[in-house]
Amino acid sequence: MSVDEDSNRHLPLAVVAIDFGTTYTGYAYSSRNEFQKSKSNCAGIINHNNWASGFAGLYSFKAPTVALFNSEKEFDCFGYEAEDKYARLAENKVHHKWYYFSRFKMQLFDKMKLSRDFAIADQLGKCLPAIDVFSESIKYLAKAAKKEFVNAGQDNLVSDIIWVITVPAIWNEPAKQFMRQAAIKAGIDKDNLMLALEPEAAALYCRYLPGKEANDIRSYFHGGRYMVVDMGGK
């Protein structure tokens, strides 16, 4: 049941959606006021972060799904920052005791049982508990999203956010539950957390496309068909 369908459900002041991708990860956010003012124009009410790569000088809506932990198994950084820092460590040949996890999401795929001590291997084969790698990554993304509201002078929204995390439609229930547990461990209240299947989220977005794009797609809605293609990396 959607928030709009249930009049008794609390309407949050803001929504943050985290696209935890296999290769790249990003987040988008919107306030309730922005959405209500512009319901017919989804593209106009979605905000997103720009990630910067120090080495390449690039700006992107998404960052590499890379998490770096130090030799004490403590989370250090994520995304382009993790890539750049690990490259410097490797250049100085002091990287061997660090934990560098890249494209680790699909290590959850097709696991019929996932316990809290389930471990995943980093680039050099060293292992850490998967729950720590995922939860620290989500915590980093959530903190970055909250900072966006604070920087925009909307501090009051931070305490009333619905968090949406996208998951692949091919994932089984243990993998979905694991992602939920990782988000809760990251500090997200379970009552403010939703998982969304990636293709369903994309299909729903099509309902709110603006202008010409909306007319092009809506012409297929009445008895027709359209295809959602996931062009993500592996």
Coordinates of N, CA, C and O in Angstrom, one line a residue, residues 1-12 35 39 162 194 204 207-208:
M1 N 0.8 -1.2 0.0 CA 0.0 0.0 0.0 C 0.9 1.2 0.0 O 1.8 1.3 0.8
S2 N 0.6 2.2 -0.8 CA 1.4 3.4 -0.9 C 1.0 4.4 0.2 O -0.1 4.2 0.8
V3 N 1.8 5.4 0.4 CA 1.5 6.4 1.4 C 0.2 7.1 1.1 O -0.6 7.4 2.0
D4 N 0.0 7.4 -0.2 CA -1.2 8.1 -0.6 C -2.5 7.3 -0.4 O -3.5 7.8 -0.2
E5 N -2.4 6.0 -0.5 CA -3.5 5.1 -0.3 C -3.9 5.0 1.1 O -5.1 4.6 1.4
D6 N -3.0 5.2 2.0 CA -3.3 5.0 3.4 C -3.4 6.4 4.1 O -2.3 6.9 4.5
S7 N -4.5 6.9 4.3 CA -4.7 8.3 4.9 C -4.3 8.3 6.3 O -4.0 9.4 6.9
N8 N -4.2 7.2 7.0 CA -3.8 7.2 8.4 C -2.3 7.1 8.6 O -1.9 7.2 9.8
R9 N -1.6 6.8 7.6 CA -0.2 6.7 7.7 C 0.5 8.1 7.7 O 0.1 9.0 7.0
H10 N 1.5 8.2 8.5 CA 2.2 9.5 8.6 C 2.9 9.8 7.3 O 3.6 8.9 6.7
L11 N 2.8 11.0 6.9 CA 3.4 11.5 5.6 C 4.8 12.1 6.0 O 4.8 13.1 6.8
P12 N 5.9 11.5 5.6 CA 7.2 12.1 6.0 C 7.5 13.4 5.3 O 6.9 13.8 4.3
F35 N 7.4 17.9 -3.7 CA 6.6 16.9 -4.4 C 5.2 17.4 -4.6 O 4.6 17.3 -5.7
K39 N 3.7 17.7 -8.5 CA 3.4 16.3 -8.7 C 3.5 15.8 -10.1 O 3.8 14.7 -10.4
I162 N 11.8 9.1 5.0 CA 11.5 7.8 4.6 C 12.7 7.4 3.7 O 13.0 8.1 2.7
M194 N 12.1 1.3 3.4 CA 11.4 0.6 2.4 C 12.4 0.0 1.4 O 13.4 0.7 1.1
L204 N 7.5 3.0 -12.3 CA 6.7 4.1 -11.6 C 7.2 5.5 -12.0 O 6.4 6.4 -12.2
R207 N 5.6 7.3 -14.9 CA 4.3 7.9 -14.8 C 4.4 9.4 -14.6 O 3.5 10.2 -14.8
Y208 N 5.6 9.9 -14.2 CA 5.8 11.3 -13.9 C 6.7 12.0 -14.8 O 7.2 13.1 -14.5

